[in-house]
Coordinates of C-alpha atoms and ligand atoms in Angstrom, one line a residue:
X1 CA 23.7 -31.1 -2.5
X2 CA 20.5 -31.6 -0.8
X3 CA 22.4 -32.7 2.5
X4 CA 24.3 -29.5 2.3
X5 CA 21.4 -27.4 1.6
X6 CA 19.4 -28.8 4.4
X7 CA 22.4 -28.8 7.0
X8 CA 21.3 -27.3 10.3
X9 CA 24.2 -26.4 12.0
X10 CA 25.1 -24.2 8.7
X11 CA 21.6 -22.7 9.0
X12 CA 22.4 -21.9 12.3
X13 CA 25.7 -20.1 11.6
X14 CA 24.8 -18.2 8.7
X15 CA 21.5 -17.2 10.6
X16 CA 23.3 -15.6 13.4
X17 CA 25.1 -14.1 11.4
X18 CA 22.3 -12.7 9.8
X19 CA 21.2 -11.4 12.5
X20 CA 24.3 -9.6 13.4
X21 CA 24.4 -7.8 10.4
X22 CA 20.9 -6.7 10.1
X23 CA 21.1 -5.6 14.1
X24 CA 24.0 -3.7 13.1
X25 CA 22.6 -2.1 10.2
X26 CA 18.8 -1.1 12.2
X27 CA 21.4 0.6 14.7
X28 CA 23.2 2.7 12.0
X29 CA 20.1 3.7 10.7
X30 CA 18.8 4.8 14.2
X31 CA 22.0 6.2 15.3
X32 CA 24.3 6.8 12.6
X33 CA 22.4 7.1 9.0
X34 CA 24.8 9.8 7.8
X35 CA 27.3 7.1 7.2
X36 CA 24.9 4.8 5.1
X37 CA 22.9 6.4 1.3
X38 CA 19.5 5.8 1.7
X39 CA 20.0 4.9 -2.1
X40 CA 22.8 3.7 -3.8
X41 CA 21.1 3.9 -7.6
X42 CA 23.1 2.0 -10.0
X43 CA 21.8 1.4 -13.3
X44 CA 19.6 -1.5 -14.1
X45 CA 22.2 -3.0 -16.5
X46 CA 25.0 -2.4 -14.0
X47 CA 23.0 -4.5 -11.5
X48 CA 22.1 -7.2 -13.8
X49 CA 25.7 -7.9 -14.5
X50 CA 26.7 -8.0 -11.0
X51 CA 24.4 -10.6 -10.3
X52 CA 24.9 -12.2 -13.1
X53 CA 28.6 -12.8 -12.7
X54 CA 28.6 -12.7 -8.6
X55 CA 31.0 -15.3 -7.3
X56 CA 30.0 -17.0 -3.6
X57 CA 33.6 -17.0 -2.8
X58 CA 33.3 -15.0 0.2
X59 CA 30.4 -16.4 1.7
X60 CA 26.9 -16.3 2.2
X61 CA 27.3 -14.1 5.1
X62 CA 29.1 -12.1 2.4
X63 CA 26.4 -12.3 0.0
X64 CA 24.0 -11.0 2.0
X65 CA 26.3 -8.3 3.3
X66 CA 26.3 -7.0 -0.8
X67 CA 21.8 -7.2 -1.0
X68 CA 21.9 -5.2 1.9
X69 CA 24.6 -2.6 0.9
X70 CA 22.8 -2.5 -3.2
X71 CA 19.1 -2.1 -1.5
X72 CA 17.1 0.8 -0.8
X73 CA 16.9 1.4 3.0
X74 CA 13.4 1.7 4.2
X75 CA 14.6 2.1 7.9
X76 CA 17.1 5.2 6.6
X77 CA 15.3 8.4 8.5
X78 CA 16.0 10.2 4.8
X79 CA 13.7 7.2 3.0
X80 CA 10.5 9.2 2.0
X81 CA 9.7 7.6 -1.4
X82 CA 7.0 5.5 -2.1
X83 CA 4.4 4.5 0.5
X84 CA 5.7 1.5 2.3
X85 CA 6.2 1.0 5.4
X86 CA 9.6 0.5 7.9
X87 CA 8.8 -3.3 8.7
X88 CA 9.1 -4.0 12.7
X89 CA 11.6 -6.1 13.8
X90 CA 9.5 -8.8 15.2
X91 CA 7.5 -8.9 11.8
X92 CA 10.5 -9.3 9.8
X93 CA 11.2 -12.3 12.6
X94 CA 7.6 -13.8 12.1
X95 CA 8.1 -13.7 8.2
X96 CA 11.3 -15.6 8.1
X97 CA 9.4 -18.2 10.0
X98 CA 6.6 -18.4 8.1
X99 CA 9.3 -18.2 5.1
X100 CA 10.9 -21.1 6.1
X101 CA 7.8 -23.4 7.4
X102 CA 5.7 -22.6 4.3
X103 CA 2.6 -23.2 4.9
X104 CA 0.1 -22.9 2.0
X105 CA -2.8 -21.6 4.2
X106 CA -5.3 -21.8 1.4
X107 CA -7.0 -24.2 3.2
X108 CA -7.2 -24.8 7.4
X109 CA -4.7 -28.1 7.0
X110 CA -2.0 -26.4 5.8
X111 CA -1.5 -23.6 8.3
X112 CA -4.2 -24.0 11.2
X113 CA -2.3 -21.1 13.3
X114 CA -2.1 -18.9 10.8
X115 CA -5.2 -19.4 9.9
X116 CA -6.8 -18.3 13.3
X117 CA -4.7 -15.7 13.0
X118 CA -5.6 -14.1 10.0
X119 CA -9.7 -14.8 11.1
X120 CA -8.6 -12.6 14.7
X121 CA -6.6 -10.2 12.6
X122 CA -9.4 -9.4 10.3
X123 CA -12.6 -9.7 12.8
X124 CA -10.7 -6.9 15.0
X125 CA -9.8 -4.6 11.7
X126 CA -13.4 -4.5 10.7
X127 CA -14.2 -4.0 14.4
X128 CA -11.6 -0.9 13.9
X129 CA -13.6 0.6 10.9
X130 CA -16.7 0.3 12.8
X131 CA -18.6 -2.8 11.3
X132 CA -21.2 -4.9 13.3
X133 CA -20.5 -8.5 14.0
X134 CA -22.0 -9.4 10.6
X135 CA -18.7 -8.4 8.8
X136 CA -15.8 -10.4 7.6
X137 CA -12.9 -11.2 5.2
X138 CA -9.7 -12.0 4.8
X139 CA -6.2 -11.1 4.3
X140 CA -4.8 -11.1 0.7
X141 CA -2.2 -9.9 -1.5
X142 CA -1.7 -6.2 -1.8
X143 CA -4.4 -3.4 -2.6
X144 CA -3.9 -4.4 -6.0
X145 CA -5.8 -7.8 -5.9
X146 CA -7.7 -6.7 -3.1
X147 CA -9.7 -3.8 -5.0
X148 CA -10.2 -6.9 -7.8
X149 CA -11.3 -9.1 -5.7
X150 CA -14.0 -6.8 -3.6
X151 CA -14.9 -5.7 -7.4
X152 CA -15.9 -9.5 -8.5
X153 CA -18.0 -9.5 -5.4
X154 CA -19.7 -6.4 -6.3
X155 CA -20.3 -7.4 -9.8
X156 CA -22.0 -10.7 -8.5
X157 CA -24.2 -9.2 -6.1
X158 CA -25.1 -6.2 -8.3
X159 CA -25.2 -6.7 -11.9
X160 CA -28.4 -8.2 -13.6
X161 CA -26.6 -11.1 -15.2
X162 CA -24.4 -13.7 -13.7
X163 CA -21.5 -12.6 -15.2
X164 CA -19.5 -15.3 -13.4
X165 CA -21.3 -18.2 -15.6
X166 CA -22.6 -15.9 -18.6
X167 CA -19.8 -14.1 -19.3
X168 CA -20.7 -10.0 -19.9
X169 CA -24.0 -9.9 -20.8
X170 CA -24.4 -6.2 -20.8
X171 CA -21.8 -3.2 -20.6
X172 CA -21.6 -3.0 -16.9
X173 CA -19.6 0.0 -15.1
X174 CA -18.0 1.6 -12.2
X175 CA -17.7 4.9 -10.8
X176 CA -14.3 6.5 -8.9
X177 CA -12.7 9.4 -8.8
X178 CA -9.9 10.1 -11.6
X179 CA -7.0 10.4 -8.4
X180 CA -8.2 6.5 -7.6
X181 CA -4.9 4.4 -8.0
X182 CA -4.7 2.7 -11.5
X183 CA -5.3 -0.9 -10.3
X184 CA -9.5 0.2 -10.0
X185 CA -8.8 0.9 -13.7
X186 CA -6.7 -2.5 -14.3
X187 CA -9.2 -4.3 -12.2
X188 CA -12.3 -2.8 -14.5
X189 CA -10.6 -3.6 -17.8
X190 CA -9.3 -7.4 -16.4
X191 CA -13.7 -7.7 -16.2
X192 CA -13.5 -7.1 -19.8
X193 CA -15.8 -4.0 -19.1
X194 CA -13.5 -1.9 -21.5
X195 CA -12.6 2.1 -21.9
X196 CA -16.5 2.7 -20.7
X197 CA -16.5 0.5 -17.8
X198 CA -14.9 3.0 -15.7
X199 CA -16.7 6.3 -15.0
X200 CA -14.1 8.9 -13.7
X201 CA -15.5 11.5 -11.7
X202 CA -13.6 14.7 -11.4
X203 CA -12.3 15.9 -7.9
X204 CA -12.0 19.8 -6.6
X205 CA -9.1 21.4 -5.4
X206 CA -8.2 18.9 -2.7
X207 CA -8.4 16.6 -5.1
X208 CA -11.0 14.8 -3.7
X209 CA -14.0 13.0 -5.4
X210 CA -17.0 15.7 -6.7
X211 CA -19.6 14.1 -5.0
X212 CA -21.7 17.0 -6.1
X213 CA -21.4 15.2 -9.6
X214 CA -22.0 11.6 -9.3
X215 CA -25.7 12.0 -10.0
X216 CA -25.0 13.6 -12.7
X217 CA -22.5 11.1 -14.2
X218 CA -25.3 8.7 -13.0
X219 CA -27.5 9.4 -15.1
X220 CA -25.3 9.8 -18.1
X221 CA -24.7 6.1 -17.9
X222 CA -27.8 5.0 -17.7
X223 CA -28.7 7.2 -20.6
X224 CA -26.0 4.9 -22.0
X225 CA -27.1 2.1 -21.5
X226 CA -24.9 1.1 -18.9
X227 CA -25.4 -1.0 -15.4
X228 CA -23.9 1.3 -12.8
X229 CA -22.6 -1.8 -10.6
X230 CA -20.0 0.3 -7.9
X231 CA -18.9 3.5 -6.6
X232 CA -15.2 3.0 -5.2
X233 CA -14.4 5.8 -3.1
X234 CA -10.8 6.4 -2.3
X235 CA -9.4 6.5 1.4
X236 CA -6.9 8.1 0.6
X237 CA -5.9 8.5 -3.2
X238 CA -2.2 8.1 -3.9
X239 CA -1.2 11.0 -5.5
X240 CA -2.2 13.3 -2.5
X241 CA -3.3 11.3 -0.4
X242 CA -6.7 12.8 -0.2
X243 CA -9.4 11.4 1.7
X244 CA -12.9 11.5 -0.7
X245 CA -16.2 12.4 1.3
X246 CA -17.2 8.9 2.3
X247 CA -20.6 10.0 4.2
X248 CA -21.8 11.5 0.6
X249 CA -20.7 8.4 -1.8
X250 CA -22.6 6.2 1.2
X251 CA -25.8 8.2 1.3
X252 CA -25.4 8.1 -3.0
X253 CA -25.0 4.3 -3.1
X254 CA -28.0 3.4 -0.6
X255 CA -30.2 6.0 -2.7
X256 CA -29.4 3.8 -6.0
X257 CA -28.6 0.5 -4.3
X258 CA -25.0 0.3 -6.2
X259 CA -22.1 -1.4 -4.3
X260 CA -19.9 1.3 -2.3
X261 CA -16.3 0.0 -2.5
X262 CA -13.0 1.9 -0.4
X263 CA -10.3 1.6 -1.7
X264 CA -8.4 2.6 1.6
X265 CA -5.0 0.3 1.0
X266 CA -3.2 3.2 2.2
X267 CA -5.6 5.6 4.5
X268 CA -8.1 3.3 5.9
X269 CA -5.3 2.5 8.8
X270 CA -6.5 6.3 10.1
X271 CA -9.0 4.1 11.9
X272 CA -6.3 3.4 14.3
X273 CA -6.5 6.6 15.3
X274 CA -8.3 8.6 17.4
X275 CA -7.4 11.9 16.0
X276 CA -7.2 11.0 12.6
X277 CA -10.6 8.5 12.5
X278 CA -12.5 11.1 11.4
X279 CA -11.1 11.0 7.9
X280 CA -12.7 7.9 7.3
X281 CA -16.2 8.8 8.7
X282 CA -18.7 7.3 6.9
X283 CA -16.2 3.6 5.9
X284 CA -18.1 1.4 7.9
X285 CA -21.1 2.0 5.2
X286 CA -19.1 0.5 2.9
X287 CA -19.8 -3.0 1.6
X288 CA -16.1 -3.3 1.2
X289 CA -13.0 -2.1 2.3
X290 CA -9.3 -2.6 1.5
X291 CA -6.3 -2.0 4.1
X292 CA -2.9 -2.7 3.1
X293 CA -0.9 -3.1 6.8
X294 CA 2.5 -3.1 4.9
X295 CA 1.7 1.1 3.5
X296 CA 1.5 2.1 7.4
X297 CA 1.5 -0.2 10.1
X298 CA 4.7 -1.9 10.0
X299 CA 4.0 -5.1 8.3
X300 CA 6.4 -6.3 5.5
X301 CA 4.8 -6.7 2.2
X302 CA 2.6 -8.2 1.3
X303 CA -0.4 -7.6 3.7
X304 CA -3.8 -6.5 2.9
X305 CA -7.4 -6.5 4.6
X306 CA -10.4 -6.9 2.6
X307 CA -13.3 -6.5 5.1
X308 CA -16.7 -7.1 3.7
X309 CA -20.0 -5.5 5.8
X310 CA -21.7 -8.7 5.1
X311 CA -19.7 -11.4 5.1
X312 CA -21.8 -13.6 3.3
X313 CA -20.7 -11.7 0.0
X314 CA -17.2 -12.5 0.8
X315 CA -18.6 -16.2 -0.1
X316 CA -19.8 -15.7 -3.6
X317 CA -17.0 -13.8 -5.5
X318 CA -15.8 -17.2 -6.9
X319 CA -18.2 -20.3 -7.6
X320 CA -16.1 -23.2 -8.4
X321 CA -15.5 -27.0 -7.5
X322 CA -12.2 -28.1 -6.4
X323 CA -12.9 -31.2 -4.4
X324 CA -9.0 -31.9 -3.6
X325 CA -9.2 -29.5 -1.3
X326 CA -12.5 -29.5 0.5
X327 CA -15.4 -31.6 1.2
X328 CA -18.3 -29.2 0.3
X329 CA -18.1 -26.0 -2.2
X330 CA -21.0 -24.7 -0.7
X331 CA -20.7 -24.4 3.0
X332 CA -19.3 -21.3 4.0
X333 CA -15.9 -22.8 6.4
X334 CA -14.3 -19.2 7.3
X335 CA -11.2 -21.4 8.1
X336 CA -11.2 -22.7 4.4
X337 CA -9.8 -19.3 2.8
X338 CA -9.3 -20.4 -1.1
X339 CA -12.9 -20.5 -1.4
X340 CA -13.0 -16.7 -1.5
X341 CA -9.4 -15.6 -1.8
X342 CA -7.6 -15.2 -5.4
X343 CA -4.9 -17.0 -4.3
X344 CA -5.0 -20.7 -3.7
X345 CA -1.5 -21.3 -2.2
X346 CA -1.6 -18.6 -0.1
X347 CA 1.4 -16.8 1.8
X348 CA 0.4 -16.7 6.0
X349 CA 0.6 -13.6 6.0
X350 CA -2.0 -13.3 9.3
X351 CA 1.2 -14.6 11.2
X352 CA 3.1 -11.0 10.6
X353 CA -0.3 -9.0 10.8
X354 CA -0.9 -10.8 14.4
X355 CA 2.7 -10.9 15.6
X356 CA 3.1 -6.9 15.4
X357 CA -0.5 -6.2 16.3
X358 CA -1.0 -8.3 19.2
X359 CA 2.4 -8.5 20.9
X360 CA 2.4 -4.6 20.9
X361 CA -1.2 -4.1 21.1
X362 CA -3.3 -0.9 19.4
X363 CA -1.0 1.7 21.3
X364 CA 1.3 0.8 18.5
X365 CA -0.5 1.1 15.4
X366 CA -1.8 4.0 17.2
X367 CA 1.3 5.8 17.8
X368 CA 2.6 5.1 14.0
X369 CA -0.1 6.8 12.3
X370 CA 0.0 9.7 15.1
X371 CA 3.7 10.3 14.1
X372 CA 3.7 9.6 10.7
X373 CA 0.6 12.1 10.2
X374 CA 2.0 14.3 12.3
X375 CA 5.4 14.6 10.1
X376 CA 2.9 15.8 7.4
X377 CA 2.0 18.6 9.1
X378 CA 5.4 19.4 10.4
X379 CA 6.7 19.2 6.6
X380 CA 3.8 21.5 5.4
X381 CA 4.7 24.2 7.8
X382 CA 8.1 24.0 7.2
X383 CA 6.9 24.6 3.1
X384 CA 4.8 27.1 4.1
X385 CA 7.0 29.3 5.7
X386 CA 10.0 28.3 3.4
X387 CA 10.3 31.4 -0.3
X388 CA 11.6 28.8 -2.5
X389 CA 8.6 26.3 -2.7
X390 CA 5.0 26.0 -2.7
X391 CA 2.8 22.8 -0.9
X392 CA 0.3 21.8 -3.2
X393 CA -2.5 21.4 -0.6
X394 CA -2.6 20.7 3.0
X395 CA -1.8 17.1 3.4
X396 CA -4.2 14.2 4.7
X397 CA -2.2 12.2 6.1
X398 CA 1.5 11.0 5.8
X399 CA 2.0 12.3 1.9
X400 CA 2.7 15.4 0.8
X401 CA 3.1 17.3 -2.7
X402 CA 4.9 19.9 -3.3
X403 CA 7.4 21.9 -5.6
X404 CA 10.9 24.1 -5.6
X405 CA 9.4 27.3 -7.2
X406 CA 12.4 30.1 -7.2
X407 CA 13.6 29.5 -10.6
X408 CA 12.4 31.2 -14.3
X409 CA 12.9 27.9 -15.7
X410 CA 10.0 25.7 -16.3
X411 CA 8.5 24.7 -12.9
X412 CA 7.9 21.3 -14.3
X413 CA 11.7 20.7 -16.0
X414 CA 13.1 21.8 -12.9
X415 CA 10.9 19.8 -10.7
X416 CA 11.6 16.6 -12.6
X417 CA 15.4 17.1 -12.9
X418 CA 15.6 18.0 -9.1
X419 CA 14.0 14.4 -8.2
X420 CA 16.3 13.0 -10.8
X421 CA 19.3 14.7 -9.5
X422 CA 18.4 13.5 -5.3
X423 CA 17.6 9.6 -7.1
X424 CA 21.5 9.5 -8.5
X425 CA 22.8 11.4 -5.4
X426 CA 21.1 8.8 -2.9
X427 CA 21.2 11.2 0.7
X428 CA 17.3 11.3 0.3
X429 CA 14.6 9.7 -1.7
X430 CA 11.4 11.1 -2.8
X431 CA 9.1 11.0 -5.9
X432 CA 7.4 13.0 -8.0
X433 CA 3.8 13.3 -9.1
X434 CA 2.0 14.8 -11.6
X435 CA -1.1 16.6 -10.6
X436 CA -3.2 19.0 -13.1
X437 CA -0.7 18.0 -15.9
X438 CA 2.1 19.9 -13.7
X439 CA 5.0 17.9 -12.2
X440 CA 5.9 18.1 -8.1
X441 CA 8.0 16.3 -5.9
X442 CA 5.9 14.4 -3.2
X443 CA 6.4 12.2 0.1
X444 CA 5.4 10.1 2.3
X445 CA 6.3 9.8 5.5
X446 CA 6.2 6.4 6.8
X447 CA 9.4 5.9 8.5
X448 CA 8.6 7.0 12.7
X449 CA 12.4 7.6 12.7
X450 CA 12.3 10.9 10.3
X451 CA 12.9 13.9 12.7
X452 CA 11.8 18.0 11.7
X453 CA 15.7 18.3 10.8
X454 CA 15.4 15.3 8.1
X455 CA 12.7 17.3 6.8
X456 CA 14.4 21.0 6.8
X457 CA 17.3 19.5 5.2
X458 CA 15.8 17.9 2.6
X459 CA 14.6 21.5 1.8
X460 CA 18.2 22.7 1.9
X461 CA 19.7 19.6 0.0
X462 CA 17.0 20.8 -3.2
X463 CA 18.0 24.1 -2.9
X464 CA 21.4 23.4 -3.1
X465 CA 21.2 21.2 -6.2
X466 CA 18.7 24.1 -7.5
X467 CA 21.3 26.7 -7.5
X468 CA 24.0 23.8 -8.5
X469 CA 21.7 22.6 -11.7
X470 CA 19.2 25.1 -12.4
X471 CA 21.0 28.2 -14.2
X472 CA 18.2 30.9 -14.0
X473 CA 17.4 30.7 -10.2
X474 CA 15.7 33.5 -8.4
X475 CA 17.8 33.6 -4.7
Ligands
PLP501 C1 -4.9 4.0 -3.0 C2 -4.1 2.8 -3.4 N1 -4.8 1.7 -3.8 C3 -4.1 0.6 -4.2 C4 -2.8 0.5 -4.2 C5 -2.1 -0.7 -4.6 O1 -1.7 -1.4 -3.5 P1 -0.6 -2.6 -3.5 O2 0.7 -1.9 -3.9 O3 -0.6 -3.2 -2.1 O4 -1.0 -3.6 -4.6 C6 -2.0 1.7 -3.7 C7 -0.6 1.6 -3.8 O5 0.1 2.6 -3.9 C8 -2.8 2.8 -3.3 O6 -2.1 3.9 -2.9

């Protein structure tokens, strides 16, 4: 068997085909999407018993042919769901490469290229967000363990005790807006800081961070008894995608020397942007920041800066010995990333990052957050002006909240069984979100390929299941 599964002339055939197919299918999805769902929902049970039983007769080529036809289509103009990004071609080529040469770039010996890479990759993104030659990071992965990460080194720099060899000595906290993304929550209670480690800060109409309250809530915690270690300001938040005031949380961390975090895993890439850098005004006072490139830039998954101002603090997130693989724990070898990433065999993900970014250049990058912004604002107006539904707020950036309103029924029920009704039809997909305990459908626009008239009849395809499902409608 392990002749057969090594065989490079079946590689080769199987590859091409490969190729063929997924060639075939970016071209239907560019020039023909009508004839492909961007969705094909079967149940999880249904799917779990296809695989379960699936016979290879027909081939790998075959095989494949069936993953592509069951999975959700990223690259369909009608995807608008969750906020991921369609992958360029050449990325997708770079990470079957580094797929198949697998090199555990934890450490310089097992990935030198890819190590450079990901050094380039992340000197020039914290060059993007404005940082002096002082910054640094690395690549990890996902926003997820990204915002955990930059959180351990905040907690080591900051808090009175070292927590690292003490365990909590003290109840130490952190301070975000209550639109941040859930994993600054997970990341606060995997500290072991509890229910009052995380100080949630309410946000105005835009659903931005009050930074008219932080000293406020400040002070409250201190009352408490608590070490205010962070402020993590959120660049954009997911649920809107609103940008927080980053100026004010900056001029409120220097004032009280905590740690000023952004969490900007899906908005900080509006530093690619002339038009839209302002949003981000104030992010290169941050001592950290998080950028996923697979949300908006074209990189598959998982990608994610983590850009410290100093670098040096990138260094002392995690103490420990592991003399297998390197010589010194204390020297401070950029090219040796386990010493400061989570992961010790660690995907090259720097290859895809560079591929994209450097073959194409900043015109690219530049040009995807331009259009994907810009279909935000084309979608709003077409809201606006549209009787049956109302946009929450004026989007941001590429996401957008809003709800089908020309019913008696309960705005919520109907809003909920309209998303549920689109998921089992499959000609569009979108989500829903829940903002001030009310539920609307929301969007994000990350595929370039979605045109105005995607948009308008996505408006048309709810009303129509509306009137279809929704007995007491108003037109
Ligand atoms: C603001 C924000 N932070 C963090 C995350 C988590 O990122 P990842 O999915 O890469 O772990 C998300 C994902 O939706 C996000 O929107």
């Amino acid at each position: 068997m392990i002749e057969k599964a090594f065989n490079p002339e079946d590689f080769k055939a199987t590859g091409y085909e490969l190729i063929d197919t997924l060639s075939e299918y970016l071209a239907t999805t560019q020039q023909n999407p009508d004839k492909l769902l961007v969705n094909d929902y079967q149940t999880p049970e249904k799917q779990r018993e296809k695989w379960e039983n699936y016979d290879f007769a027909n081939g790998l080529s075959e095989y494949f042919k069936e993953f592509l036809q069951d999975s959700i289509h990223i690259h369909h103009p009608r995807y608008m769901g969750h906020q991921i990004s369609t992958t360029a071609p050449i990325a997708a080529l770079a990470a079957m490469m580094s797929d198949f040469l697998n090199n555990g770039m934890g450490i310089y010996e097992m990935g030198q290229s890819s190590v450079a890479m990901e050094h380039l990759v992340v000197q020039r993104l914290a060059q993007k967000m404005g940082f002096d030659d002082k910054a640094g990071g690395f690549l990890t992965s996902g926003g997820t363990l990204a915002n955990l990460t930059a959180l351990l080194a905040a907690r080591r720099k900051q808090a009175t005790a070292n927590v690292w060899q003490e365990g909590n000595q003290q109840p130490l906290a952190l301070m975000v807006s209550e639109q941040a993304h859930y994993c600054v929550e997970r990341a606060v209670k995997i500290m072991g800081w509890g229910d009052a480690g995380i100080i949630k800060i309410p946000v105005d109409e835009q659903f931005c961070l009050r930074t008219d309250l932080l000293q406020s809530y400040y002070e409250q915690a201190i009352a408490q008894g608590k070490e205010v270690v962070a402020v993590v300001g959120s660049a954009c938040s997911t649920a809107t995608g609103s940008y927080d005031n980053l100026e004010a949380i900056a001029d409120f961390c220097v004032q009280h020397n905590v740690w000023f975090h952004v969490d900007g895993a899906h908005g900080a890439s509006a530093v690619f942007s002339d038009k839209h850098r302002h949003k981000v005004q104030g992010i290169n006072r941050a001592d950290s920041v998080v950028m996923d490139f697979h949300k908006t830039l074209l990189v598959p998954a998982l990608a994610t800066g983590l850009v410290f101002k100093d670098v040096n603090d990138s260094y002392n997130t995690f103490a420990q010995n592991a003399h297998y693989l390197w010589n010194d724990d204390e020297e401070q070898e950029w090219f040796n990333f386990a010493k400061r990433t989570f992961e010790t065999t660690k995907f090259p993900m720097g290859f895809k990052v560079f591929t994209v970014w450097s073959y194409y250049g900043d015109a690219l990058l530049e040009e995807m957050i331009d259009t994907i912004y810009g279909l935000g604002d084309t979608f709003a107006q077409l809201l606006q002006q549209h009787p049956s539904f109302e946009l929450a707020m004026p989007p941001a950036c590429n996401i957008v909240c809003f709800r089908y309103t020309a019913t008696h029924e309960d705005l919520s029920k109907v809003n909920s069984l309209i998303r549920q009704h689109i998921l089992a039809e499959g000609k569009f997909y979108i989500v829903q979100a829940l903002l001030n305990g009310e539920t609307y459908l929301r969007v994000t626009l990350a595929n370039p390929a979605t045109t105005a008239q995607d948009l308008e009849d996505l408006l048309e395809h709810i009303v129509q299941i509306a009137q279809r499902q929704v007995p007491a409608t108003k037109v």
